Structures are given as structure tokens and as C-alpha cells.
Amino acid sequence: MIDKILRDYDRTHTLNARDIHYILEHAEEASEPLFEKAREVSDRHFHKKIFVRGLIEFSNYCRNNCFYCGIRHDNAEVERYRLSTESMEAAVKSGVAMGFKTFVLQGGEDPDFSDDLLADWVRRIKRIDDEAAVTLSVGERPKSVYAMWKEAGADRFLLRHETFDEAHYGKLHPRAMDRTRRIRCLEDLKDLGYQVGSGFMVGSPYQTTENLVEDFLFLKRLQPAMVGIGPYVSHHATPFKDFPNGSVELTAVCIAILRLLFPKANIPSTTAMQTLAKDGRNRGILAGANVFMPNLSPSAVRRRYALYDHKAAFALEAAENLEELKDQIASLGYEIVMNRGDYTDKE
Ligand code: SAH
């Protein structure tokens, strides 16, 4: 059956809901031929090159209370921090010195970090390197604010939809959070001309195979430039602390499905993969991922940006170990390239 699905894929260049459902339900037997096909598609578009992005986690203050997330508002154990403009600039400058051409500013929805200040930061990064791409990952805002940041020079925006199913969304989030609003944000961002990334967690509490199929179908409609997914990883101080972690294997299968659905999309092998398996990053790449996001946050705050327990942030996750990462990726048969790695839908 998997052989037939992959043969049909060669003809149609897509997967339908039934194919995706079958693959997810037979992940173990499907994985090898699926990974092989995903690598073939990935290699055709990216020629065994891996793009890197310097990730700067600039604030762990958050107004929200997502049940899965370690930096949720009500977690009183978190030592909260917010980078100063100077330390953000120092992180960017060290990234520029290492050759990074994309910087990702990620944070909680920090109510005391003004929208104007973030616009100022975008302009500052562009002044440090006017060729660098700036990606924002700061949650939900009105369209006018997204427009202001775009005007300031932001190129890309990451906002995972987390789960498309309304009932499932309601089980992962408090009532104040609204799936419709999140999806409207994604539409606004697309409309404004951002390269937009979305995505979901694999193995989040209460998730069903049908939920995952809906996630893929939603992404097919959205046509994102980037898709970030990772296994759900438990955090000890959240309402979901007793739920098991998601599976690295199933996440790799989902990465491969994404690669088949979105041949040219930028798909990272995420930190959550590496957190749950010592070869997690490699397994993402061998399933069709083409991006890796080393951590450029000042090392003193890295541990405090803990969305989940035991986050990988110091070995090859760390931007300062870029040279070792390059060697390791080379031993897999891939090459890290230091360019912007913009999304393009051209061949
Ligand atoms: N506040 C921003 C950034 C969120 S953090 C926003 O709302 O977009 C980035 C991603 O980490 C989230 O979108 C979520 O999918 C993921 N995440 C959060 N908690 C997690 C957990 N416990 N396990 C795995 N991934 C998690």
C-alpha cells in the first residue's frame, strides 16, 4: 500500500487525506520508503544543503496560559527575563560574525514589550546587516501591528496553528485563546507579504490521527513558506505534566509527509526532536527537513526559555558550536550553507 501511495505521488505530486491517514496509522512500516522519497524530493530542491537560522529567545514573559507550555503565565517557577536592546544586538553581532544571514526573534506574548520596540529591534538588526533576514515569532497581534513590523523590515513570521481541530484546540488552550483568531493572524500575515510559517506539535495530549490529518489539510490550504513541527515534550510545571512525550519517529514521519506536500518549503529539524533523541536532529534531516536553528540567545538565559523539560541548547544546538555542527551534518552527507535561504516557489 505504501508503495502504491508513493508511486501515485510521483504522478500527482500530492497526498490526499486517505494517503496521509494510512501513512500515520502505519508509520513504522511506511517510514523507510517514505523517508527515502522525502529525501529525494528535498535533495531535488535543496541539493543537500541545510539552511541555518540564528534563534534569539528574547523574552520568556507571556500573557497566555497554553496548557502544554513551560513559560505559561501562571507558572510561578519561571525566572522571567527580557533581553536588553544591547544584549539582543550583541547576539546578532556575534551571529553575523559567524556568518548567519537569518535571525529569528522568538518570545512569549510579553505584554510589557511594546510593538514599537520590536519594530525598533527589526530596524536595528537591518542596520547591523542589511542583507540579513529577520523572522518574528511572537504570537498573535492585530494586522496593523504585523504591518508595522513588515514596514520596519521583518521578512518572515512563524506562528504555529498548534492544532486545526476546534475541539482539540480547546483542550490545549484556555478559553481566552481562540483558534479562529490564530488562523486569522496567519491569513493577515500572508496578506501582508510575509514568508509565513505554521505548524503543530506531534503527540500533544488528546491528539488523534484525524486531528493530524486535518493539520496537513489546513497547511495545504495555507501554502506556507515554512512549516515547523516537533514532538510534544512534557514540562513538569504545567497542567499537562503527566502526559507522555510525543514520538520522535512519528514526528519524522510527519516531516516526510510535509516534504512531499511542500517540496520547496523550509522545514526545520527542531530542538524538540533533539531533546527527545540524541540523533533527533539527524533523523529530521533524513526525513526531509532542510533547516536547522542554532540557539544564539545569551547562554545565561537559554535555560530559562524552557517551553519543556531538558531542552537541548548547549551542544550542537548552540550557535557557538557551529563548526562542529557543520562537521556533523557533513558526515550525514549534507552541507550547511550560510545564506538567507529564502523561500522561493520557482524551480
Ligand atoms: N509565543 C510565540 C512563540 C511560541 S514558542 C507564539 O505564540 O507563536 C514556539 C512553539 O513551541 C509553540 O508554537 C509550540 O508549538 C511549541 N511548544 C510550546 N510548548 C511545547 C511543549 N511542551 N512541547 C513541544 N513544543 C512546545
Short mmCIF file of N, CA, C and O in Angstrom, two decimals, residues 277-328:
data_model
loop_
_atom_site.label_atom_id
_atom_site.label_comp_id
_atom_site.label_asym_id
_atom_site.label_seq_id
_atom_site.Cartn_x
_atom_site.Cartn_y
_atom_site.Cartn_z
N ALA A 277 15.75 12.72 21.48
CA ALA A 277 16.61 11.64 20.96
C ALA A 277 17.98 12.22 20.63
O ALA A 277 18.06 13.31 20.07
N LYS A 278 19.02 11.47 20.95
CA LYS A 278 20.35 12.07 20.76
C LYS A 278 20.71 12.21 19.28
O LYS A 278 21.60 12.99 18.93
N ASP A 279 19.98 11.51 18.41
CA ASP A 279 20.16 11.70 16.97
C ASP A 279 18.92 12.36 16.34
O ASP A 279 18.67 12.22 15.15
N GLY A 280 18.15 13.06 17.17
CA GLY A 280 16.88 13.63 16.70
C GLY A 280 17.05 14.60 15.54
O GLY A 280 16.29 14.55 14.57
N ARG A 281 18.06 15.46 15.65
CA ARG A 281 18.27 16.44 14.58
C ARG A 281 18.55 15.73 13.26
O ARG A 281 17.99 16.06 12.22
N ASN A 282 19.43 14.72 13.31
CA ASN A 282 19.76 13.99 12.09
C ASN A 282 18.55 13.27 11.52
O ASN A 282 18.35 13.22 10.30
N ARG A 283 17.74 12.71 12.40
CA ARG A 283 16.57 11.99 11.91
C ARG A 283 15.60 12.92 11.21
O ARG A 283 14.95 12.53 10.24
N GLY A 284 15.51 14.16 11.67
CA GLY A 284 14.67 15.14 10.98
C GLY A 284 15.20 15.42 9.58
O GLY A 284 14.45 15.46 8.60
N ILE A 285 16.52 15.59 9.49
CA ILE A 285 17.13 15.88 8.19
C ILE A 285 16.96 14.70 7.25
O ILE A 285 16.61 14.87 6.07
N LEU A 286 17.13 13.50 7.78
CA LEU A 286 16.99 12.31 6.93
C LEU A 286 15.54 12.00 6.57
O LEU A 286 15.26 11.14 5.74
N ALA A 287 14.61 12.74 7.20
CA ALA A 287 13.19 12.61 6.84
C ALA A 287 12.75 13.75 5.92
O ALA A 287 11.57 13.87 5.59
N GLY A 288 13.71 14.62 5.53
CA GLY A 288 13.36 15.65 4.55
C GLY A 288 13.43 17.09 5.04
O GLY A 288 13.14 18.01 4.29
N ALA A 289 13.82 17.30 6.30
CA ALA A 289 13.98 18.68 6.78
C ALA A 289 15.20 19.32 6.11
O ALA A 289 16.15 18.63 5.74
N ASN A 290 15.17 20.66 5.97
CA ASN A 290 16.29 21.35 5.30
C ASN A 290 16.77 22.57 6.07
O ASN A 290 17.50 23.39 5.52
N VAL A 291 16.33 22.70 7.32
CA VAL A 291 16.69 23.89 8.10
C VAL A 291 17.05 23.46 9.52
O VAL A 291 16.46 22.51 10.06
N PHE A 292 17.99 24.17 10.08
CA PHE A 292 18.31 23.96 11.48
C PHE A 292 18.48 25.34 12.13
O PHE A 292 18.96 26.27 11.50
N MET A 293 18.03 25.47 13.37
CA MET A 293 18.02 26.79 14.03
C MET A 293 18.88 26.80 15.29
O MET A 293 18.37 26.63 16.40
N PRO A 294 20.19 27.00 15.15
CA PRO A 294 21.05 27.05 16.33
C PRO A 294 20.66 28.19 17.28
O PRO A 294 20.17 29.23 16.85
N ASN A 295 20.89 27.95 18.55
CA ASN A 295 20.49 28.90 19.58
C ASN A 295 21.55 29.97 19.78
O ASN A 295 22.69 29.68 20.14
N LEU A 296 21.14 31.22 19.53
CA LEU A 296 22.05 32.37 19.67
C LEU A 296 21.73 33.19 20.91
O LEU A 296 22.33 34.25 21.13
N SER A 297 20.78 32.75 21.71
CA SER A 297 20.43 33.52 22.91
C SER A 297 21.63 33.55 23.84
O SER A 297 22.41 32.60 23.88
N PRO A 298 21.79 34.64 24.60
CA PRO A 298 22.88 34.67 25.58
C PRO A 298 22.78 33.42 26.46
O PRO A 298 21.68 33.05 26.87
N SER A 299 23.91 32.77 26.72
CA SER A 299 23.80 31.46 27.37
C SER A 299 23.19 31.54 28.76
O SER A 299 22.55 30.59 29.21
N ALA A 300 23.29 32.69 29.41
CA ALA A 300 22.71 32.83 30.75
C ALA A 300 21.18 32.69 30.75
O ALA A 300 20.60 32.31 31.75
N VAL A 301 20.53 32.99 29.63
CA VAL A 301 19.06 32.93 29.63
C VAL A 301 18.52 31.68 28.94
O VAL A 301 17.33 31.38 29.02
N ARG A 302 19.39 30.94 28.27
CA ARG A 302 18.94 29.82 27.44
C ARG A 302 18.10 28.81 28.21
O ARG A 302 17.11 28.31 27.71
N ARG A 303 18.54 28.52 29.42
CA ARG A 303 17.83 27.55 30.24
C ARG A 303 16.47 28.08 30.70
O ARG A 303 15.55 27.32 30.98
N ARG A 304 16.40 29.40 30.80
CA ARG A 304 15.15 29.97 31.33
C ARG A 304 14.05 30.01 30.28
O ARG A 304 12.88 30.16 30.60
N TYR A 305 14.43 29.89 29.01
CA TYR A 305 13.41 29.83 27.96
C TYR A 305 13.05 28.35 27.78
O TYR A 305 13.38 27.71 26.79
N ALA A 306 12.38 27.82 28.80
CA ALA A 306 12.12 26.38 28.83
C ALA A 306 10.65 26.12 28.54
O ALA A 306 9.80 26.19 29.42
N LEU A 307 10.36 25.87 27.26
CA LEU A 307 8.99 25.53 26.87
C LEU A 307 8.65 24.14 27.37
O LEU A 307 7.50 23.80 27.58
N TYR A 308 9.72 23.32 27.54
CA TYR A 308 9.55 21.94 28.01
C TYR A 308 10.82 21.55 28.76
O TYR A 308 11.83 22.27 28.70
N ASP A 309 10.78 20.40 29.43
CA ASP A 309 11.91 19.98 30.25
C ASP A 309 13.10 19.51 29.39
O ASP A 309 12.91 18.98 28.30
N HIS A 310 14.30 19.71 29.93
CA HIS A 310 15.55 19.17 29.34
C HIS A 310 15.80 19.67 27.92
O HIS A 310 16.32 18.94 27.07
N LYS A 311 15.42 20.91 27.64
CA LYS A 311 15.62 21.45 26.29
C LYS A 311 17.08 21.38 25.86
O LYS A 311 17.98 21.78 26.60
N ALA A 312 17.32 20.88 24.67
CA ALA A 312 18.68 20.84 24.11
C ALA A 312 19.07 22.25 23.69
O ALA A 312 18.39 22.86 22.88
N ALA A 313 20.14 22.79 24.29
CA ALA A 313 20.52 24.16 23.92
C ALA A 313 22.02 24.41 24.01
O ALA A 313 22.49 25.50 23.70
N PHE A 314 22.78 23.41 24.40
CA PHE A 314 24.19 23.69 24.67
C PHE A 314 25.18 22.89 23.83
O PHE A 314 26.31 23.30 23.67
N ALA A 315 24.78 21.78 23.28
CA ALA A 315 25.74 21.00 22.48
C ALA A 315 25.73 21.57 21.06
O ALA A 315 26.04 22.74 20.88
N LEU A 316 25.38 20.77 20.09
CA LEU A 316 25.39 21.30 18.72
C LEU A 316 24.18 22.19 18.45
O LEU A 316 24.06 22.77 17.38
N GLU A 317 23.31 22.35 19.46
CA GLU A 317 22.20 23.31 19.35
C GLU A 317 22.73 24.73 19.44
O GLU A 317 22.08 25.68 19.03
N ALA A 318 23.91 24.88 20.06
CA ALA A 318 24.41 26.21 20.38
C ALA A 318 25.11 26.82 19.17
O ALA A 318 25.96 26.17 18.55
N ALA A 319 24.77 28.07 18.86
CA ALA A 319 25.39 28.70 17.69
C ALA A 319 26.91 28.73 17.82
O ALA A 319 27.62 28.60 16.82
N GLU A 320 27.41 28.85 19.06
CA GLU A 320 28.87 28.92 19.21
C GLU A 320 29.56 27.62 18.81
O GLU A 320 30.76 27.59 18.59
N ASN A 321 28.79 26.54 18.65
CA ASN A 321 29.38 25.27 18.20
C ASN A 321 29.08 24.98 16.73
O ASN A 321 29.01 23.84 16.29
N LEU A 322 28.91 26.07 15.97
CA LEU A 322 28.52 25.94 14.56
C LEU A 322 29.51 25.08 13.76
O LEU A 322 29.09 24.30 12.91
N GLU A 323 30.80 25.23 14.05
CA GLU A 323 31.78 24.48 13.25
C GLU A 323 31.61 22.97 13.46
O GLU A 323 31.66 22.20 12.52
N GLU A 324 31.36 22.60 14.72
CA GLU A 324 31.13 21.17 14.98
C GLU A 324 29.85 20.69 14.31
O GLU A 324 29.78 19.56 13.82
N LEU A 325 28.84 21.55 14.34
CA LEU A 325 27.59 21.18 13.69
C LEU A 325 27.82 20.94 12.20
O LEU A 325 27.32 19.96 11.63
N LYS A 326 28.61 21.83 11.59
CA LYS A 326 28.91 21.67 10.16
C LYS A 326 29.55 20.32 9.89
O LYS A 326 29.18 19.63 8.93
N ASP A 327 30.50 19.94 10.75
CA ASP A 327 31.17 18.64 10.57
C ASP A 327 30.18 17.49 10.69
O ASP A 327 30.21 16.54 9.93
N GLN A 328 29.29 17.62 11.69
CA GLN A 328 28.36 16.52 11.91
C GLN A 328 27.39 16.37 10.75
O GLN A 328 27.09 15.26 10.32
#
